Amino acid sequence: MKYQNDEHVRKAIVDVSKEDIVLDNGAFYPAEALTQRLAQLVEKGRGFAVVCGARALLERHGMSLEENKGAVFALYETLFRKAMSCIDLDRYNITHRPIDLNYMDVDGYGVNKQFSHDGKVAGREYVTTKCIHFDTATPFVANVYGPNRNIAGGYPVVTEIQQYCADKGIPAREIVTNIPQNYNMAIKPEHYAELLNDYSFCLKMDFERDMVMVMLSNEIEFGVAHGATDPMPRVPGVESYRPIRHYEYQYSEESHYDEWLAYYSLPLSNVTDYDGSVPLGIDYYKTGGQVRHVVEYTN
């Protein structure tokens, strides 16, 4: 699939400042039709939806983003949870084990020190994955980005795996592999460059002044892969921060993750502190692949 235009991407962008959302006692309440539309985009559309316009929504009510990030997180979480409630999750839960939605806050630029996703496992040094990948064992995910501080790049990337596999006549399970020392699943090297060149796009939006949520169908057999262009400081030597709130479904038992990996005939990675030996950037295999399709959106 060669991108001819980006209209289908733009149709998946929802600007909350232009939607039916009520403010009551400091909290935002979206109309049911909005959450249903997001569910349709993620499940029945191309596997993704993008939510933006938080700053404009707040300013419409005389509020600042800097002082009301909590209200935005609450709104975006409500949008994601309610959208997920419109979807039959069991259809996409390949092990049919119980799953619960949880979130974690990470820095998508620097090293996260003593990071533990749920406080139940030992902390480790952790760097977010920028190469195109699937998150392990969660049928849907959402990432809330911004506001960044002194960051250039770091734009979300979405890769339309299912279309690629349909074009090539291969199942999606055959194009993924473990990332060493990492929980996520990368694309095998023989597929990576073409997927970046011809089946991916990046979203160039205002991540310094706004908060943007990207909702994704993430299961390997059904969904899209994702990543990010490499972030870097706008001004070298000045503190840089790329905050991400990551929502995912998690199993209650560690053995259920083994079942998920076995379903795809994937081994369990030995996950350790990140020591820089594993490249996690968008040019994962140094193949010359690049994201040629940039969708710019200004609200």
Short mmCIF file of C-alpha atoms in Angstrom, two decimals:
data_model
loop_
_atom_site.label_atom_id
_atom_site.label_comp_id
_atom_site.label_asym_id
_atom_site.label_seq_id
_atom_site.Cartn_x
_atom_site.Cartn_y
_atom_site.Cartn_z
CA MET A 1 0.00 0.00 0.00
CA LYS A 2 1.43 3.33 -1.05
CA TYR A 3 -0.10 6.31 0.70
CA GLN A 4 -1.90 8.48 -1.82
CA ASN A 5 -3.22 10.97 0.72
CA ASP A 6 -3.70 11.26 4.46
CA GLU A 7 -7.45 11.89 4.50
CA HIS A 8 -8.20 8.64 6.39
CA VAL A 9 -5.76 9.77 9.10
CA ARG A 10 -7.36 13.19 9.41
CA LYS A 11 -10.79 11.58 9.76
CA ALA A 12 -9.47 9.74 12.82
CA ILE A 13 -8.41 12.97 14.58
CA VAL A 14 -10.91 14.21 17.16
CA ASP A 15 -10.54 17.76 18.49
CA VAL A 16 -12.24 17.81 21.90
CA SER A 17 -12.54 21.60 21.84
CA LYS A 18 -15.10 21.17 19.04
CA GLU A 19 -17.05 18.30 20.62
CA ASP A 20 -20.07 18.00 22.90
CA ILE A 21 -18.30 17.95 26.28
CA VAL A 22 -19.84 19.42 29.42
CA LEU A 23 -17.84 20.96 32.29
CA ASP A 24 -19.39 20.35 35.70
CA ASN A 25 -17.67 21.13 39.00
CA GLY A 26 -14.21 21.02 37.44
CA ALA A 27 -14.69 17.75 35.53
CA PHE A 28 -15.44 17.17 31.86
CA TYR A 29 -18.16 14.80 30.69
CA PRO A 30 -18.19 13.73 27.03
CA ALA A 31 -21.31 12.90 25.07
CA GLU A 32 -21.93 9.20 24.51
CA ALA A 33 -21.85 9.71 20.75
CA LEU A 34 -18.21 10.83 21.00
CA THR A 35 -17.06 7.71 22.83
CA GLN A 36 -18.98 5.53 20.39
CA ARG A 37 -17.25 7.29 17.48
CA LEU A 38 -13.84 6.67 19.02
CA ALA A 39 -14.69 2.99 19.49
CA GLN A 40 -15.73 2.76 15.83
CA LEU A 41 -12.48 4.36 14.69
CA VAL A 42 -10.32 2.00 16.73
CA GLU A 43 -12.27 -1.20 16.06
CA LYS A 44 -14.01 -0.78 12.72
CA GLY A 45 -11.82 1.90 11.15
CA ARG A 46 -8.08 1.66 10.54
CA GLY A 47 -7.25 0.66 14.12
CA PHE A 48 -6.47 4.05 15.62
CA ALA A 49 -7.97 7.30 16.85
CA VAL A 50 -6.27 10.55 17.87
CA VAL A 51 -7.67 12.95 20.48
CA CYS A 52 -6.35 16.52 20.78
CA GLY A 53 -7.51 20.06 21.58
CA ALA A 54 -7.20 19.92 25.37
CA ARG A 55 -5.67 23.39 25.65
CA ALA A 56 -8.39 24.99 23.52
CA LEU A 57 -11.10 23.17 25.48
CA LEU A 58 -9.71 24.43 28.79
CA GLU A 59 -9.21 27.99 27.52
CA ARG A 60 -12.83 28.05 26.38
CA HIS A 61 -13.72 27.67 30.06
CA GLY A 62 -11.12 30.15 31.34
CA MET A 63 -8.74 27.39 32.50
CA SER A 64 -5.05 26.86 31.75
CA LEU A 65 -3.48 23.59 30.70
CA GLU A 66 -0.54 24.09 33.02
CA GLU A 67 -2.84 24.16 36.08
CA ASN A 68 -5.40 21.58 34.91
CA LYS A 69 -3.50 18.62 33.48
CA GLY A 70 -5.37 16.39 35.92
CA ALA A 71 -8.70 17.35 34.37
CA VAL A 72 -7.35 16.47 30.93
CA PHE A 73 -6.03 13.10 32.10
CA ALA A 74 -9.44 12.39 33.66
CA LEU A 75 -11.26 13.33 30.43
CA TYR A 76 -8.96 11.27 28.23
CA GLU A 77 -9.19 8.27 30.52
CA THR A 78 -12.99 8.54 30.46
CA LEU A 79 -12.94 8.69 26.67
CA PHE A 80 -10.73 5.60 26.43
CA ARG A 81 -12.60 3.56 29.07
CA LYS A 82 -16.01 4.37 27.60
CA ALA A 83 -14.81 3.65 24.08
CA MET A 84 -13.49 0.28 25.26
CA SER A 85 -16.85 -0.46 26.90
CA CYS A 86 -18.39 -0.28 23.41
CA ILE A 87 -16.10 -3.07 22.19
CA ASP A 88 -16.40 -6.79 22.85
CA LEU A 89 -12.93 -7.13 24.40
CA ASP A 90 -13.17 -10.90 24.64
CA ARG A 91 -13.10 -11.08 20.85
CA TYR A 92 -9.58 -9.59 20.90
CA ASN A 93 -8.31 -11.22 24.10
CA ILE A 94 -6.60 -14.24 22.56
CA THR A 95 -5.98 -16.14 25.82
CA HIS A 96 -9.43 -15.28 27.25
CA ARG A 97 -7.81 -14.65 30.62
CA PRO A 98 -9.13 -11.79 32.80
CA ILE A 99 -7.61 -8.41 31.94
CA ASP A 100 -7.84 -5.05 33.70
CA LEU A 101 -7.00 -1.58 32.43
CA ASN A 102 -4.10 0.15 34.18
CA TYR A 103 -1.81 3.06 33.42
CA MET A 104 1.78 4.11 34.00
CA ASP A 105 3.56 7.46 33.70
CA VAL A 106 6.94 7.43 31.95
CA ASP A 107 9.43 9.81 30.37
CA GLY A 108 9.55 9.07 26.66
CA TYR A 109 12.90 10.79 26.25
CA GLY A 110 15.23 9.98 29.15
CA VAL A 111 15.93 6.89 31.24
CA ASN A 112 13.22 5.97 33.73
CA LYS A 113 15.00 5.04 36.95
CA GLN A 114 13.81 2.11 39.08
CA PHE A 115 10.70 1.82 36.94
CA SER A 116 8.00 -0.68 37.87
CA HIS A 117 4.79 -0.74 35.85
CA ASP A 118 2.63 -1.85 38.77
CA GLY A 119 4.82 -1.73 41.89
CA LYS A 120 4.64 -5.53 42.12
CA VAL A 121 7.82 -6.32 40.22
CA ALA A 122 11.33 -5.09 40.94
CA GLY A 123 12.14 -1.70 39.46
CA ARG A 124 14.64 -1.36 36.63
CA GLU A 125 16.14 1.29 34.38
CA TYR A 126 13.86 1.60 31.39
CA VAL A 127 13.77 3.48 28.08
CA THR A 128 10.62 3.69 25.97
CA THR A 129 10.59 1.84 22.65
CA LYS A 130 10.68 4.11 19.58
CA CYS A 131 10.99 1.45 16.84
CA ILE A 132 7.72 0.20 15.37
CA HIS A 133 6.44 -2.50 17.69
CA PHE A 134 3.47 -4.10 19.41
CA ASP A 135 3.07 -3.88 23.18
CA THR A 136 2.95 -7.34 24.70
CA ALA A 137 -0.33 -8.97 25.70
CA THR A 138 -2.77 -6.08 25.58
CA PRO A 139 -5.48 -5.89 22.89
CA PHE A 140 -5.81 -2.10 23.06
CA VAL A 141 -3.57 0.70 24.30
CA ALA A 142 -3.70 4.46 24.61
CA ASN A 143 -0.81 6.88 24.99
CA VAL A 144 -1.29 10.44 26.23
CA TYR A 145 1.58 12.68 25.09
CA GLY A 146 2.60 16.14 26.28
CA PRO A 147 3.10 18.83 27.06
CA ASN A 148 6.74 18.23 26.10
CA ARG A 149 9.58 20.34 27.42
CA ASN A 150 12.47 21.23 25.09
CA ILE A 151 11.79 18.30 22.74
CA ALA A 152 12.04 18.22 18.95
CA GLY A 153 10.71 15.13 17.17
CA GLY A 154 9.25 12.28 19.19
CA TYR A 155 6.18 12.25 16.97
CA PRO A 156 3.91 9.18 17.27
CA VAL A 157 4.19 6.70 14.40
CA VAL A 158 1.43 4.29 13.34
CA THR A 159 2.12 1.33 11.04
CA GLU A 160 -0.71 -0.43 9.21
CA ILE A 161 0.41 -4.02 9.69
CA GLN A 162 -2.83 -5.71 8.62
CA GLN A 163 -2.83 -3.97 5.24
CA TYR A 164 0.81 -4.95 4.68
CA CYS A 165 0.09 -8.57 5.56
CA ALA A 166 -2.95 -8.64 3.28
CA ASP A 167 -0.87 -7.22 0.43
CA LYS A 168 1.90 -9.78 1.01
CA GLY A 169 -0.37 -12.74 1.78
CA ILE A 170 1.28 -13.51 5.12
CA PRO A 171 -0.14 -13.71 8.67
CA ALA A 172 0.86 -10.96 11.08
CA ARG A 173 2.23 -13.50 13.58
CA GLU A 174 5.05 -14.27 11.12
CA ILE A 175 6.51 -10.77 11.03
CA VAL A 176 7.11 -10.13 14.76
CA THR A 177 9.98 -11.02 17.05
CA ASN A 178 11.13 -10.27 20.60
CA ILE A 179 13.10 -7.12 21.31
CA PRO A 180 16.11 -8.23 23.39
CA GLN A 181 15.87 -7.25 27.07
CA ASN A 182 12.45 -5.73 26.44
CA TYR A 183 8.80 -6.68 26.90
CA ASN A 184 7.71 -5.40 23.49
CA MET A 185 7.60 -7.11 20.08
CA ALA A 186 9.49 -5.63 17.12
CA ILE A 187 9.05 -6.26 13.41
CA LYS A 188 11.45 -8.75 11.82
CA PRO A 189 14.25 -7.10 9.82
CA GLU A 190 13.12 -8.37 6.42
CA HIS A 191 9.83 -6.47 6.76
CA TYR A 192 10.92 -3.40 8.68
CA ALA A 193 12.14 -0.96 6.01
CA GLU A 194 9.16 -1.42 3.69
CA LEU A 195 6.72 -1.02 6.56
CA LEU A 196 8.41 2.24 7.58
CA ASN A 197 8.59 3.54 4.02
CA ASP A 198 5.17 2.62 2.69
CA TYR A 199 2.82 1.59 5.50
CA SER A 200 3.60 4.11 8.26
CA PHE A 201 2.82 7.72 9.05
CA CYS A 202 3.83 10.05 11.83
CA LEU A 203 1.63 12.65 13.48
CA LYS A 204 3.20 16.10 13.63
CA MET A 205 1.07 17.97 16.15
CA ASP A 206 1.56 20.52 18.92
CA PHE A 207 2.99 18.30 21.65
CA GLU A 208 4.53 21.27 23.47
CA ARG A 209 1.33 23.23 24.03
CA ASP A 210 -1.30 20.48 23.93
CA MET A 211 -1.97 17.00 25.31
CA VAL A 212 -2.69 14.39 22.64
CA MET A 213 -4.04 10.86 23.12
CA VAL A 214 -3.43 8.14 20.52
CA MET A 215 -5.72 5.11 20.92
CA LEU A 216 -4.66 1.91 19.17
CA SER A 217 -5.84 -1.59 18.38
CA ASN A 218 -2.67 -3.37 19.54
CA GLU A 219 -3.17 -7.15 19.28
CA ILE A 220 -0.79 -8.61 16.67
CA GLU A 221 -3.52 -10.50 14.79
CA PHE A 222 -5.88 -7.53 14.58
CA GLY A 223 -4.12 -4.25 15.17
CA VAL A 224 -1.62 -1.63 14.08
CA ALA A 225 1.96 -1.33 15.29
CA HIS A 226 3.29 1.93 16.70
CA GLY A 227 6.48 3.78 17.57
CA ALA A 228 7.87 7.30 17.51
CA THR A 229 10.34 9.39 15.59
CA ASP A 230 13.50 9.95 17.61
CA PRO A 231 13.17 12.78 20.14
CA MET A 232 16.03 15.21 20.76
CA PRO A 233 16.53 18.44 22.68
CA ARG A 234 15.56 21.60 20.85
CA VAL A 235 18.27 23.41 22.81
CA PRO A 236 21.24 21.18 23.72
CA GLY A 237 22.18 21.20 27.38
CA VAL A 238 18.73 22.33 28.55
CA GLU A 239 16.54 19.89 30.52
CA SER A 240 14.24 17.90 28.24
CA TYR A 241 11.14 15.93 29.15
CA ARG A 242 8.64 13.97 27.03
CA PRO A 243 5.86 12.79 29.39
CA ILE A 244 3.68 9.84 28.38
CA ARG A 245 0.78 8.32 30.27
CA HIS A 246 0.41 4.80 28.92
CA TYR A 247 -2.83 2.83 29.30
CA GLU A 248 -2.82 -0.93 28.73
CA TYR A 249 -4.69 -4.06 29.73
CA GLN A 250 -2.81 -6.34 32.11
CA TYR A 251 -3.24 -9.94 33.22
CA SER A 252 -3.58 -10.74 36.91
CA GLU A 253 -1.19 -13.72 36.75
CA GLU A 254 2.34 -13.79 35.32
CA SER A 255 1.68 -17.22 33.80
CA HIS A 256 -0.96 -15.68 31.55
CA TYR A 257 1.79 -13.71 29.81
CA ASP A 258 3.56 -17.00 29.09
CA GLU A 259 0.35 -18.24 27.45
CA TRP A 260 0.17 -15.12 25.27
CA LEU A 261 3.78 -15.57 24.13
CA ALA A 262 3.22 -19.27 23.47
CA TYR A 263 0.23 -18.42 21.27
CA TYR A 264 2.60 -16.56 18.95
CA SER A 265 5.47 -19.07 19.42
CA LEU A 266 7.60 -16.32 20.97
CA PRO A 267 10.13 -16.90 23.76
CA LEU A 268 10.12 -15.02 27.06
CA SER A 269 12.72 -12.26 27.01
CA ASN A 270 15.21 -11.83 29.84
CA VAL A 271 14.27 -8.26 30.72
CA THR A 272 17.03 -6.34 32.51
CA ASP A 273 18.12 -2.76 33.07
CA TYR A 274 18.52 -0.84 29.84
CA ASP A 275 22.26 -0.52 29.18
CA GLY A 276 22.20 1.09 25.75
CA SER A 277 23.28 -2.07 23.92
CA VAL A 278 19.86 -2.59 22.29
CA PRO A 279 18.86 0.10 19.75
CA LEU A 280 15.30 1.20 20.34
CA GLY A 281 15.04 4.09 17.86
CA ILE A 282 12.92 4.27 14.74
CA ASP A 283 15.81 3.11 12.50
CA TYR A 284 15.93 -0.12 14.50
CA TYR A 285 17.92 -2.24 12.07
CA LYS A 286 19.84 0.58 10.33
CA THR A 287 18.13 -0.48 7.11
CA GLY A 288 17.68 2.97 5.64
CA GLY A 289 13.95 2.82 6.28
CA GLN A 290 12.23 6.06 7.15
CA VAL A 291 8.79 7.44 7.85
CA ARG A 292 8.10 9.29 4.62
CA HIS A 293 4.48 10.14 5.37
CA VAL A 294 4.01 13.02 7.79
CA VAL A 295 0.51 14.15 8.74
CA GLU A 296 0.53 17.67 10.14
CA TYR A 297 -2.47 18.85 12.11
CA THR A 298 -2.93 22.31 13.63
CA ASN A 299 -5.92 23.00 15.87
#
